[in-house]
Amino acid sequence: MERQRAAKPHFVLIPFTGTISHVIPMADLGCLLASHGAEVTIITTPVNAAIVQSRVDRAHPVSQSHGAAAITVTAVPFPAADAGLPEGCERMDLLRSQDEVPRFFVANRGFGEAVARYCLGVGEAPRRRPSCIISGMCQTWVLGLARELGVPYYVFHGFGAFALLCIEYLYKHRPHEAVASADELFDVPALPPFRLRLSRRQLPPHFLPATSVGGNALQGIRDFDVAADGFVVNTFEELESGSAALLAEATGKKVIAVGSVSLCRSPSLDPQPMSSDARRCMAWLDAKEPTSVVYVSFGSVGRMPPAQLMQLGMALVSCSSPVLWLVKGADSLPDDVKEWLRENTDADGVAGSKCLVVRGWAPQVAILAHPAVGGFMTHCGWGSTLEAVAAGVPMATWPFFAEQFINEQLIVDVLGIGVSVGVTKPTENVLTASNTAGGSEAEAEVGMEQVKKALDMLMDQGPKGEERRNKAHELKLKAKGALEKGGSSYNNLENLIQSFL
Ligand code: UDP
């Protein structure tokens, strides 16, 4: 018995702590690995460790066949104050302004040193050596740690395989350098026959000229990828038209599709703390007709400039479907916008209300799985995209930044499960955009009528809407099948674990 336990491979997972959207899927990945019998340690900061622990506590093993193994969640202090940040500022959504982002990365380097000391057991009894480290993409200091421990490491970017494939193409062929302006479109023929077109403005941060994280940080991220033993990707092989295999070919690395990781547990409510917001959302949805509601959310951090938020809001309150709208940064909106929200939307979850606004943390996976939800207006963050796929909900796409313009084209053009709102420019300063100067009087890129048009198409009951819904439903079944015994992600997890036995 003891011998069997010792033989289990030990995966050490070190998520990028900057956004909750990186922490969540790695916690879920840990649950999946453990459900397949691997021993798992998840190392993160104290603030994030509480969230990880609550997810771990709620996970139920997808596979019982090997007997689920233990997951240890380890909190290592994050030296926020040493970098000039408030104590406890362990994620970028907790920063007071965009200017503090470089300080966050300074603190993250200090965190890396503390994690290395912990893993190497400096001054303490040696710890169990990892069989493999799986690291978030910004934790580039894992390279030195893995070398010192003499173990392989895989990168978990939090992006999909199609986006990673496009990024690889951009690194190698640099089509963005041949265009004259930031708005000129160029082809990224990474996945023929689909025609991906982007402008320089829409590129992921890896290729933006001015970077807020420090000049060498982005090169460090590339070097980290190049030195990695492979990539673990939150996707499933049936989803992205062979992108995972093409990525493996293009990079010469192992690419292991293990998703959709949110399916590691049933889409129950976040119990910790089981917020009144969450309760209100679900009770409000319970009172709605099946597939009648549009859920609107732009991720864990995404904030819009007030003028844009007003155009969106006016479209939402005048569209024919009931709307559940998640507004981040509502407290920092100008007074006139706050007042408009108070007068035109419902904050209390009145059963018959048309537009419920949630300001805190929404139980997104549970919302998307609710039978009342028929459409999702999303910023195309990969976590949200996959959660919508897993729930079989079609999307209206409103990319903000990062790789989201690439994801939009996957959703709309490759998968055929979405309609584009038609945004062309990224949202600047997503962390603080809600308190942008100019307030509600400034100009918005997307007008109310344009948003309404996208919402009408999303909820369309005609043949085109039906086709999108059918495709979304097919993908939902495939997502579920991928993690069931014998499914592609199930087998990939098994093979990954077996490779370290
Ligand atoms: N999320 C949530 N409730 C919220 C906001 C976000 O559950 O109020 C979760 C969502 O389910 C997803 C993640 O946060 O898992 C957002 O990840 P995504 O990659 O879509 O976007 P990001 O936050 O990185 O922009």
Short mmCIF file of C-alpha atoms and ligand atoms in Angstrom, two decimals:
data_model
loop_
_atom_site.label_atom_id
_atom_site.label_comp_id
_atom_site.label_asym_id
_atom_site.label_seq_id
_atom_site.Cartn_x
_atom_site.Cartn_y
_atom_site.Cartn_z
CA MET A 1 0.00 0.00 0.00
CA GLU A 2 2.75 2.41 1.05
CA ARG A 3 4.79 1.47 -1.99
CA GLN A 4 1.82 2.12 -4.28
CA ARG A 5 1.30 5.53 -2.73
CA ALA A 6 4.95 6.48 -3.17
CA ALA A 7 4.82 5.51 -6.85
CA LYS A 8 2.14 8.03 -7.70
CA PRO A 9 3.54 10.85 -9.83
CA HIS A 10 3.59 14.16 -8.03
CA PHE A 11 2.50 17.24 -10.00
CA VAL A 12 3.33 20.66 -8.60
CA LEU A 13 1.04 23.32 -10.06
CA ILE A 14 2.06 26.97 -9.85
CA PRO A 15 -0.63 29.20 -11.39
CA PHE A 16 0.00 32.77 -12.46
CA THR A 17 -1.48 34.60 -9.51
CA GLY A 18 -2.21 37.84 -11.38
CA THR A 19 -5.81 37.11 -12.26
CA ILE A 20 -8.36 34.80 -10.76
CA SER A 21 -9.04 33.49 -14.27
CA HIS A 22 -5.57 31.87 -14.26
CA VAL A 23 -5.95 30.48 -10.77
CA ILE A 24 -9.40 28.91 -11.32
CA PRO A 25 -8.56 26.57 -14.24
CA MET A 26 -5.30 25.45 -12.64
CA ALA A 27 -7.17 24.57 -9.46
CA ASP A 28 -9.57 22.58 -11.62
CA LEU A 29 -6.67 20.96 -13.47
CA GLY A 30 -5.28 19.89 -10.09
CA CYS A 31 -8.64 18.30 -9.27
CA LEU A 32 -8.63 16.41 -12.57
CA LEU A 33 -5.08 15.12 -12.11
CA ALA A 34 -5.94 13.98 -8.59
CA SER A 35 -9.11 12.29 -9.80
CA HIS A 36 -6.89 10.26 -12.15
CA GLY A 37 -4.73 9.18 -9.23
CA ALA A 38 -1.83 11.66 -9.32
CA GLU A 39 -0.60 13.43 -6.21
CA VAL A 40 -0.99 17.19 -6.58
CA THR A 41 0.44 20.22 -4.80
CA ILE A 42 -0.91 23.63 -5.80
CA ILE A 43 1.33 26.50 -4.73
CA THR A 44 -0.11 29.99 -4.71
CA THR A 45 -0.42 33.15 -2.62
CA PRO A 46 -2.45 33.26 0.62
CA VAL A 47 -5.37 35.23 -0.92
CA ASN A 48 -5.59 32.85 -3.87
CA ALA A 49 -5.00 29.76 -1.75
CA ALA A 50 -8.35 30.28 -0.01
CA ILE A 51 -10.11 30.27 -3.39
CA VAL A 52 -8.19 27.23 -4.61
CA GLN A 53 -8.94 25.34 -1.41
CA SER A 54 -12.67 26.00 -1.75
CA ARG A 55 -12.65 24.66 -5.33
CA VAL A 56 -10.63 21.62 -4.29
CA ASP A 57 -13.07 20.94 -1.47
CA ARG A 58 -15.99 20.99 -3.92
CA ALA A 59 -14.45 18.81 -6.63
CA HIS A 60 -15.79 15.36 -7.16
CA PRO A 61 -13.62 12.91 -9.02
CA VAL A 62 -14.57 12.59 -12.67
CA SER A 63 -12.93 9.20 -12.68
CA GLN A 64 -12.97 6.88 -9.71
CA SER A 65 -11.20 4.11 -11.58
CA HIS A 66 -7.76 4.81 -10.10
CA GLY A 67 -8.92 6.19 -6.80
CA ALA A 68 -8.61 9.93 -6.29
CA ALA A 69 -5.36 11.12 -4.69
CA ALA A 70 -4.69 13.94 -2.30
CA ILE A 71 -4.38 17.59 -3.27
CA THR A 72 -2.30 19.86 -1.04
CA VAL A 73 -2.86 23.59 -1.35
CA THR A 74 0.20 25.51 -0.16
CA ALA A 75 0.21 29.25 0.48
CA VAL A 76 3.55 31.01 0.04
CA PRO A 77 3.68 34.70 1.06
CA PHE A 78 3.50 37.25 -1.78
CA PRO A 79 5.82 40.20 -1.02
CA ALA A 80 3.36 42.93 -2.09
CA ALA A 81 4.54 45.51 0.47
CA ASP A 82 8.22 45.05 -0.51
CA ALA A 83 7.25 46.11 -4.04
CA GLY A 84 5.33 49.16 -2.83
CA LEU A 85 1.86 47.61 -3.02
CA PRO A 86 -0.71 47.36 -0.25
CA GLU A 87 -0.49 44.24 1.89
CA GLY A 88 -2.69 41.49 0.43
CA CYS A 89 -2.53 42.92 -3.09
CA GLU A 90 -1.88 39.54 -4.66
CA ARG A 91 -3.86 39.86 -7.89
CA MET A 92 -4.04 42.55 -10.55
CA ASP A 93 -7.75 43.21 -9.94
CA LEU A 94 -6.70 44.33 -6.45
CA LEU A 95 -4.34 47.02 -7.81
CA ARG A 96 -5.36 50.65 -7.29
CA SER A 97 -4.27 51.79 -10.74
CA GLN A 98 -2.85 50.47 -13.99
CA ASP A 99 0.47 52.18 -13.07
CA GLU A 100 0.97 49.59 -10.35
CA VAL A 101 1.20 46.70 -12.84
CA PRO A 102 5.04 46.81 -13.07
CA ARG A 103 5.22 46.68 -9.25
CA PHE A 104 3.01 43.63 -9.32
CA PHE A 105 5.55 41.89 -11.54
CA VAL A 106 8.38 42.90 -9.20
CA ALA A 107 6.45 41.31 -6.32
CA ASN A 108 5.81 38.27 -8.51
CA ARG A 109 9.58 37.79 -8.91
CA GLY A 110 9.97 37.93 -5.13
CA PHE A 111 7.17 35.39 -4.89
CA GLY A 112 9.14 33.17 -7.27
CA GLU A 113 12.16 33.29 -4.96
CA ALA A 114 9.96 32.36 -1.99
CA VAL A 115 8.39 29.47 -3.93
CA ALA A 116 11.86 28.20 -4.89
CA ARG A 117 12.97 28.29 -1.24
CA TYR A 118 9.83 26.39 -0.29
CA CYS A 119 10.22 23.76 -3.03
CA LEU A 120 13.90 23.24 -2.33
CA GLY A 121 13.08 22.92 1.38
CA VAL A 122 15.69 25.53 2.31
CA GLY A 123 16.28 25.29 6.05
CA GLU A 124 13.72 22.53 6.41
CA ALA A 125 13.35 18.82 5.77
CA PRO A 126 13.46 18.06 2.02
CA ARG A 127 10.05 17.98 0.36
CA ARG A 128 8.76 15.38 -2.01
CA ARG A 129 10.34 16.11 -5.36
CA PRO A 130 7.86 16.91 -8.12
CA SER A 131 7.66 14.50 -11.04
CA CYS A 132 6.71 17.52 -13.10
CA ILE A 133 5.89 21.20 -12.60
CA ILE A 134 2.96 22.76 -14.43
CA SER A 135 3.35 26.51 -14.43
CA GLY A 136 1.34 29.57 -15.39
CA MET A 137 2.83 31.46 -18.33
CA CYS A 138 4.09 34.50 -16.40
CA GLN A 139 5.85 32.44 -13.72
CA THR A 140 9.01 32.39 -15.83
CA TRP A 141 11.19 31.85 -12.75
CA VAL A 142 9.90 28.26 -12.75
CA LEU A 143 12.51 27.57 -15.45
CA GLY A 144 15.37 28.04 -12.93
CA LEU A 145 13.52 26.08 -10.27
CA ALA A 146 12.78 23.16 -12.59
CA ARG A 147 16.43 23.04 -13.69
CA GLU A 148 17.63 23.12 -10.10
CA LEU A 149 15.28 20.30 -9.15
CA GLY A 150 16.11 18.44 -12.37
CA VAL A 151 12.45 17.99 -13.32
CA PRO A 152 10.46 18.79 -16.49
CA TYR A 153 7.98 21.62 -16.68
CA TYR A 154 4.89 22.24 -18.76
CA VAL A 155 3.33 25.65 -19.33
CA PHE A 156 -0.38 26.19 -18.80
CA HIS A 157 -1.13 29.48 -20.58
CA GLY A 158 -4.82 29.70 -19.92
CA PHE A 159 -5.22 30.26 -23.70
CA GLY A 160 -6.79 27.84 -26.18
CA ALA A 161 -4.81 25.84 -28.74
CA PHE A 162 -6.00 27.97 -31.69
CA ALA A 163 -4.78 31.17 -30.01
CA LEU A 164 -1.45 29.54 -29.12
CA LEU A 165 -1.09 28.32 -32.69
CA CYS A 166 -1.71 31.84 -34.02
CA ILE A 167 0.77 33.29 -31.51
CA GLU A 168 3.38 30.78 -32.69
CA TYR A 169 2.70 31.81 -36.30
CA LEU A 170 3.05 35.49 -35.37
CA TYR A 171 6.39 34.86 -33.63
CA LYS A 172 7.75 32.96 -36.60
CA HIS A 173 6.35 34.92 -39.56
CA ARG A 174 5.73 38.39 -38.07
CA PRO A 175 3.04 39.51 -40.59
CA HIS A 176 2.19 42.43 -38.29
CA GLU A 177 5.53 44.03 -39.07
CA ALA A 178 4.67 44.36 -42.76
CA VAL A 179 1.58 46.54 -42.32
CA ALA A 180 1.67 50.32 -42.41
CA SER A 181 -0.77 51.16 -39.65
CA ALA A 182 -2.12 49.74 -36.39
CA ASP A 183 -5.56 49.29 -37.99
CA GLU A 184 -4.56 47.63 -41.28
CA LEU A 185 -5.68 44.02 -41.36
CA PHE A 186 -3.33 41.17 -42.17
CA ASP A 187 -3.78 37.42 -42.57
CA VAL A 188 -2.72 34.86 -39.99
CA PRO A 189 -3.07 31.65 -42.02
CA ALA A 190 -2.37 29.34 -39.09
CA LEU A 191 -5.42 27.12 -39.58
CA PRO A 192 -6.45 26.85 -43.23
CA PRO A 193 -9.11 26.95 -44.66
CA PHE A 194 -10.23 29.43 -41.99
CA ARG A 195 -9.20 32.98 -42.69
CA LEU A 196 -8.03 34.73 -39.57
CA ARG A 197 -7.48 38.45 -39.99
CA LEU A 198 -6.17 40.76 -37.30
CA SER A 199 -4.90 44.29 -36.95
CA ARG A 200 -1.80 45.15 -34.96
CA ARG A 201 -3.97 46.79 -32.34
CA GLN A 202 -5.78 43.48 -31.77
CA LEU A 203 -2.66 41.41 -31.13
CA PRO A 204 -2.01 39.69 -27.82
CA PRO A 205 0.33 41.63 -25.48
CA HIS A 206 3.32 39.53 -26.63
CA PHE A 207 3.46 41.66 -29.79
CA LEU A 208 2.49 45.10 -28.56
CA PRO A 209 5.34 47.62 -28.80
CA ALA A 210 4.87 49.41 -25.48
CA THR A 211 4.55 47.04 -22.63
CA SER A 212 3.47 47.89 -19.14
CA VAL A 213 5.12 44.86 -17.59
CA GLY A 214 8.70 45.88 -18.33
CA GLY A 215 10.77 45.52 -21.50
CA ASN A 216 12.26 42.08 -20.93
CA ALA A 217 9.24 40.44 -19.36
CA LEU A 218 7.66 39.51 -22.69
CA GLN A 219 10.89 38.09 -24.08
CA GLY A 220 11.12 36.14 -20.82
CA ILE A 221 7.69 34.65 -21.50
CA ARG A 222 8.77 33.55 -24.98
CA ASP A 223 12.05 32.07 -23.67
CA PHE A 224 10.09 30.25 -20.99
CA ASP A 225 7.83 28.66 -23.65
CA VAL A 226 10.75 27.71 -25.86
CA ALA A 227 12.54 25.96 -22.98
CA ALA A 228 9.40 24.12 -21.77
CA ASP A 229 8.89 20.39 -22.17
CA GLY A 230 5.37 20.98 -23.42
CA PHE A 231 2.05 22.74 -22.98
CA VAL A 232 -0.97 21.64 -21.03
CA VAL A 233 -3.99 23.27 -22.65
CA ASN A 234 -7.48 23.79 -21.34
CA THR A 235 -9.30 22.55 -24.44
CA PHE A 236 -10.41 19.27 -25.93
CA GLU A 237 -9.13 17.83 -29.18
CA GLU A 238 -12.52 17.88 -30.89
CA LEU A 239 -13.00 21.61 -30.30
CA GLU A 240 -10.41 23.63 -32.22
CA SER A 241 -10.17 21.95 -35.64
CA GLY A 242 -6.90 20.18 -35.00
CA SER A 243 -5.14 23.22 -33.52
CA ALA A 244 -3.57 21.22 -30.69
CA ALA A 245 -1.89 18.79 -33.12
CA LEU A 246 -0.77 21.67 -35.37
CA LEU A 247 0.66 23.47 -32.34
CA ALA A 248 2.63 20.36 -31.42
CA GLU A 249 3.96 20.20 -34.97
CA ALA A 250 4.81 23.92 -35.09
CA THR A 251 6.59 23.98 -31.72
CA GLY A 252 8.03 20.46 -31.66
CA LYS A 253 6.59 20.07 -28.15
CA LYS A 254 4.04 17.92 -26.44
CA VAL A 255 0.65 19.58 -26.41
CA ILE A 256 -1.75 17.98 -23.98
CA ALA A 257 -5.43 18.92 -24.21
CA VAL A 258 -7.09 18.23 -20.86
CA GLY A 259 -10.30 20.29 -20.85
CA SER A 260 -12.75 21.58 -20.39
CA VAL A 261 -11.44 21.69 -16.83
CA SER A 262 -14.53 23.44 -15.43
CA LEU A 263 -16.34 20.14 -15.95
CA CYS A 264 -14.36 18.61 -13.09
CA ARG A 265 -17.33 19.39 -10.84
CA SER A 266 -21.04 19.83 -11.26
CA PRO A 267 -21.95 23.46 -11.93
CA SER A 268 -23.17 24.09 -8.41
CA LEU A 269 -23.10 27.47 -6.73
CA ASP A 270 -19.94 28.89 -5.26
CA PRO A 271 -20.53 28.15 -1.60
CA GLN A 272 -17.58 30.10 -0.33
CA PRO A 273 -18.75 32.54 0.73
CA MET A 274 -22.17 31.72 -0.69
CA SER A 275 -22.83 35.34 -1.53
CA SER A 276 -26.19 37.01 -1.58
CA ASP A 277 -25.35 38.07 -5.17
CA ALA A 278 -25.10 34.44 -6.19
CA ARG A 279 -28.36 33.51 -4.49
CA ARG A 280 -30.12 36.47 -6.10
CA CYS A 281 -28.90 35.56 -9.58
CA MET A 282 -30.10 32.00 -9.37
CA ALA A 283 -33.50 32.86 -7.86
CA TRP A 284 -34.03 35.49 -10.56
CA LEU A 285 -33.11 32.99 -13.29
CA ASP A 286 -35.44 30.39 -11.78
CA ALA A 287 -38.36 32.71 -12.54
CA LYS A 288 -37.50 33.05 -16.25
CA GLU A 289 -38.59 31.03 -19.30
CA PRO A 290 -36.16 28.43 -20.71
CA THR A 291 -33.43 29.90 -22.99
CA SER A 292 -34.96 33.39 -22.71
CA VAL A 293 -32.17 35.23 -20.84
CA VAL A 294 -29.02 36.92 -22.15
CA TYR A 295 -26.14 36.73 -19.67
CA VAL A 296 -23.66 39.60 -20.12
CA SER A 297 -20.20 39.45 -18.58
CA PHE A 298 -16.71 40.58 -19.50
CA GLY A 299 -14.67 38.36 -17.22
CA SER A 300 -13.08 38.72 -13.84
CA VAL A 301 -11.41 42.08 -14.40
CA GLY A 302 -12.82 43.66 -17.59
CA ARG A 303 -14.15 47.17 -17.18
CA MET A 304 -15.52 49.47 -19.87
CA PRO A 305 -15.15 53.22 -20.14
CA PRO A 306 -18.34 54.84 -18.79
CA ALA A 307 -19.45 56.15 -22.19
CA GLN A 308 -19.25 52.64 -23.64
CA LEU A 309 -21.01 51.15 -20.66
CA MET A 310 -23.91 53.58 -21.19
CA GLN A 311 -24.35 52.54 -24.83
CA LEU A 312 -24.27 48.89 -23.81
CA GLY A 313 -26.68 49.55 -20.94
CA MET A 314 -29.20 51.34 -23.14
CA ALA A 315 -29.15 48.42 -25.57
CA LEU A 316 -29.56 45.89 -22.77
CA VAL A 317 -32.55 47.58 -21.13
CA SER A 318 -34.31 48.00 -24.47
CA CYS A 319 -33.74 44.53 -25.92
CA SER A 320 -36.66 42.12 -25.87
CA SER A 321 -34.91 39.44 -23.76
CA PRO A 322 -34.40 39.58 -20.01
CA VAL A 323 -30.76 40.34 -19.18
CA LEU A 324 -28.46 39.31 -16.36
CA TRP A 325 -25.59 41.81 -16.46
CA LEU A 326 -22.39 41.53 -14.48
CA VAL A 327 -20.79 44.97 -13.96
CA LYS A 328 -17.25 45.02 -12.60
CA GLY A 329 -15.92 48.24 -11.06
CA ALA A 330 -19.42 49.68 -10.56
CA ASP A 331 -18.29 51.61 -7.48
CA SER A 332 -15.79 53.66 -9.47
CA LEU A 333 -18.24 54.70 -12.21
CA PRO A 334 -19.10 58.41 -12.47
CA ASP A 335 -22.16 59.49 -10.48
CA ASP A 336 -24.40 60.04 -13.51
CA VAL A 337 -23.77 56.47 -14.72
CA LYS A 338 -24.42 55.06 -11.25
CA GLU A 339 -27.67 56.97 -11.17
CA TRP A 340 -28.66 55.73 -14.61
CA LEU A 341 -28.00 52.15 -13.47
CA ARG A 342 -30.07 52.72 -10.32
CA GLU A 343 -33.00 54.08 -12.30
CA ASN A 344 -32.97 51.66 -15.22
CA THR A 345 -31.84 48.33 -13.86
CA ASP A 346 -32.64 46.08 -10.93
CA ALA A 347 -30.06 45.45 -8.23
CA ASP A 348 -32.30 43.47 -5.91
CA GLY A 349 -33.39 40.52 -8.04
CA VAL A 350 -37.08 41.46 -8.22
CA ALA A 351 -38.66 38.36 -9.78
CA GLY A 352 -40.30 40.05 -12.78
CA SER A 353 -37.52 42.55 -13.54
CA LYS A 354 -36.05 42.86 -17.04
CA CYS A 355 -32.39 43.65 -16.33
CA LEU A 356 -30.69 42.39 -13.20
CA VAL A 357 -27.27 43.94 -12.52
CA VAL A 358 -24.78 42.00 -10.39
CA ARG A 359 -21.85 43.96 -8.98
CA GLY A 360 -19.97 41.30 -7.04
CA TRP A 361 -18.85 37.80 -7.96
CA ALA A 362 -21.33 35.90 -10.12
CA PRO A 363 -21.47 32.08 -10.12
CA GLN A 364 -20.76 32.03 -13.86
CA VAL A 365 -20.55 28.29 -14.46
CA ALA A 366 -23.88 27.80 -12.66
CA ILE A 367 -25.44 30.71 -14.55
CA LEU A 368 -24.37 29.36 -17.94
CA ALA A 369 -25.70 25.93 -17.03
CA HIS A 370 -29.08 27.34 -15.95
CA PRO A 371 -31.89 26.37 -18.39
CA ALA A 372 -33.12 29.99 -18.53
CA VAL A 373 -29.89 31.21 -20.19
CA GLY A 374 -30.14 31.29 -24.00
CA GLY A 375 -27.22 33.55 -24.95
CA PHE A 376 -23.99 34.94 -23.54
CA MET A 377 -22.46 38.29 -24.41
CA THR A 378 -18.78 37.75 -23.61
CA HIS A 379 -15.36 39.39 -23.90
CA CYS A 380 -14.12 36.04 -25.28
CA GLY A 381 -11.78 35.29 -22.38
CA TRP A 382 -10.79 31.67 -22.85
CA GLY A 383 -12.26 30.58 -19.50
CA SER A 384 -15.63 32.11 -20.35
CA THR A 385 -15.52 30.77 -23.90
CA LEU A 386 -14.93 27.20 -22.76
CA GLU A 387 -17.53 27.47 -20.02
CA ALA A 388 -20.09 28.59 -22.61
CA VAL A 389 -19.05 25.71 -24.89
CA ALA A 390 -19.40 23.24 -22.01
CA ALA A 391 -22.88 24.62 -21.28
CA GLY A 392 -23.94 24.68 -24.97
CA VAL A 393 -24.72 28.43 -24.93
CA PRO A 394 -24.21 30.54 -28.10
CA MET A 395 -22.26 33.79 -27.74
CA ALA A 396 -22.23 37.43 -28.84
CA THR A 397 -18.57 38.37 -28.95
CA TRP A 398 -17.11 41.61 -27.61
CA PRO A 399 -13.34 41.10 -27.27
CA PHE A 400 -11.48 43.43 -24.90
CA PHE A 401 -7.78 42.62 -25.21
CA ALA A 402 -5.13 39.87 -24.90
CA GLU A 403 -5.87 36.92 -27.23
CA GLN A 404 -9.60 37.66 -27.22
CA PHE A 405 -9.77 38.94 -30.82
CA ILE A 406 -8.38 35.56 -31.90
CA ASN A 407 -10.89 33.70 -29.74
CA GLU A 408 -13.69 35.76 -31.29
CA GLN A 409 -12.85 34.45 -34.74
CA LEU A 410 -12.73 30.90 -33.42
CA ILE A 411 -16.19 31.29 -31.88
CA VAL A 412 -17.81 33.04 -34.86
CA ASP A 413 -16.02 31.76 -37.96
CA VAL A 414 -14.52 28.39 -37.04
CA LEU A 415 -17.11 27.01 -34.63
CA GLY A 416 -20.18 28.89 -35.88
CA ILE A 417 -21.57 29.35 -32.37
CA GLY A 418 -21.40 33.11 -32.08
CA VAL A 419 -22.20 36.49 -33.58
CA SER A 420 -19.73 39.34 -33.52
CA VAL A 421 -20.72 42.65 -31.96
CA GLY A 422 -18.20 44.22 -34.35
CA VAL A 423 -15.66 45.72 -31.95
CA THR A 424 -12.42 46.64 -33.75
CA LYS A 425 -10.34 48.31 -31.03
CA PRO A 426 -9.22 46.82 -27.74
CA THR A 427 -10.46 48.32 -24.49
CA GLU A 428 -7.60 50.26 -22.94
CA ASN A 429 -6.77 50.07 -19.24
CA VAL A 430 -9.21 47.25 -18.57
CA LEU A 431 -8.42 47.31 -14.86
CA THR A 432 -9.48 50.91 -14.38
CA ALA A 433 -11.48 51.89 -17.48
CA SER A 434 -14.65 52.44 -15.47
CA ASN A 435 -13.23 55.63 -13.94
CA THR A 436 -11.83 57.00 -17.22
CA ALA A 437 -11.77 60.77 -17.60
CA GLY A 438 -14.44 62.07 -19.95
CA GLY A 439 -17.11 60.06 -18.15
CA SER A 440 -20.33 59.26 -19.88
CA GLU A 441 -19.96 62.20 -22.30
CA ALA A 442 -16.96 60.73 -24.17
CA GLU A 443 -17.38 58.87 -27.43
CA ALA A 444 -18.00 55.12 -27.42
CA GLU A 445 -16.74 52.86 -30.19
CA VAL A 446 -19.85 50.70 -30.23
CA GLY A 447 -23.21 52.42 -30.32
CA MET A 448 -26.44 51.20 -28.75
CA GLU A 449 -27.98 50.19 -32.10
CA GLN A 450 -24.98 48.05 -32.98
CA VAL A 451 -25.23 46.22 -29.66
CA LYS A 452 -28.98 45.69 -30.10
CA LYS A 453 -28.41 44.22 -33.54
CA ALA A 454 -25.95 41.68 -32.12
CA LEU A 455 -28.36 40.80 -29.29
CA ASP A 456 -31.22 40.28 -31.77
CA MET A 457 -29.03 37.98 -33.85
CA LEU A 458 -27.88 36.10 -30.75
CA MET A 459 -31.43 35.40 -29.59
CA ASP A 460 -32.82 34.97 -33.13
CA GLN A 461 -35.46 32.23 -33.29
CA GLY A 462 -35.05 31.77 -37.08
CA PRO A 463 -32.93 29.16 -38.90
CA LYS A 464 -29.58 30.92 -38.37
CA GLY A 465 -30.12 31.15 -34.62
CA GLU A 466 -31.27 27.54 -34.63
CA GLU A 467 -28.13 26.45 -36.46
CA ARG A 468 -25.91 28.20 -33.88
CA ARG A 469 -27.85 26.61 -31.04
CA ASN A 470 -27.56 23.16 -32.61
CA LYS A 471 -23.81 23.54 -33.09
CA ALA A 472 -23.42 24.77 -29.51
CA HIS A 473 -25.39 21.77 -28.29
CA GLU A 474 -23.22 19.35 -30.28
CA LEU A 475 -20.08 20.88 -28.77
CA LYS A 476 -21.54 20.63 -25.29
CA LEU A 477 -21.93 16.88 -25.78
CA LYS A 478 -18.40 16.59 -27.16
CA ALA A 479 -17.02 18.57 -24.21
CA LYS A 480 -18.68 16.20 -21.79
CA GLY A 481 -17.54 13.14 -23.75
CA ALA A 482 -13.92 14.32 -23.81
CA LEU A 483 -13.63 13.97 -20.03
CA GLU A 484 -15.57 10.73 -19.73
CA LYS A 485 -13.73 7.44 -19.55
CA GLY A 486 -12.13 6.78 -22.94
CA GLY A 487 -12.66 10.40 -24.10
CA SER A 488 -9.79 12.40 -25.58
CA SER A 489 -9.04 14.60 -22.55
CA TYR A 490 -9.51 11.65 -20.21
CA ASN A 491 -6.95 9.66 -22.19
CA ASN A 492 -4.55 12.61 -22.38
CA LEU A 493 -4.65 13.01 -18.60
CA GLU A 494 -4.03 9.28 -18.19
CA ASN A 495 -1.11 9.36 -20.62
CA LEU A 496 0.42 12.42 -18.96
CA ILE A 497 0.33 10.69 -15.59
CA GLN A 498 1.58 7.39 -17.02
CA SER A 499 4.55 9.16 -18.58
CA PHE A 500 5.86 9.88 -15.06
CA LEU A 501 5.34 6.42 -13.57
N1 UDP B 1 -15.90 34.52 -13.18
C1 UDP B 1 -16.89 34.17 -12.29
N2 UDP B 1 -17.63 35.18 -11.73
C2 UDP B 1 -17.41 36.48 -11.99
C3 UDP B 1 -16.41 36.81 -12.93
C4 UDP B 1 -15.67 35.81 -13.51
O1 UDP B 1 -17.12 32.99 -12.01
O2 UDP B 1 -18.11 37.32 -11.43
C5 UDP B 1 -15.03 33.44 -13.72
C6 UDP B 1 -15.51 32.85 -15.03
O3 UDP B 1 -16.41 31.79 -14.79
C7 UDP B 1 -14.20 32.40 -15.65
C8 UDP B 1 -13.21 33.43 -15.15
O4 UDP B 1 -13.77 34.02 -14.00
O5 UDP B 1 -13.82 31.13 -15.14
C9 UDP B 1 -12.94 34.49 -16.19
O6 UDP B 1 -12.01 33.97 -17.07
P1 UDP B 1 -11.84 34.45 -18.56
O7 UDP B 1 -10.68 33.70 -19.12
O8 UDP B 1 -13.10 34.31 -19.29
O9 UDP B 1 -11.57 36.00 -18.48
P2 UDP B 1 -10.55 36.96 -17.74
O10 UDP B 1 -11.08 37.17 -16.39
O11 UDP B 1 -9.20 36.31 -17.77
O12 UDP B 1 -10.58 38.20 -18.57
#
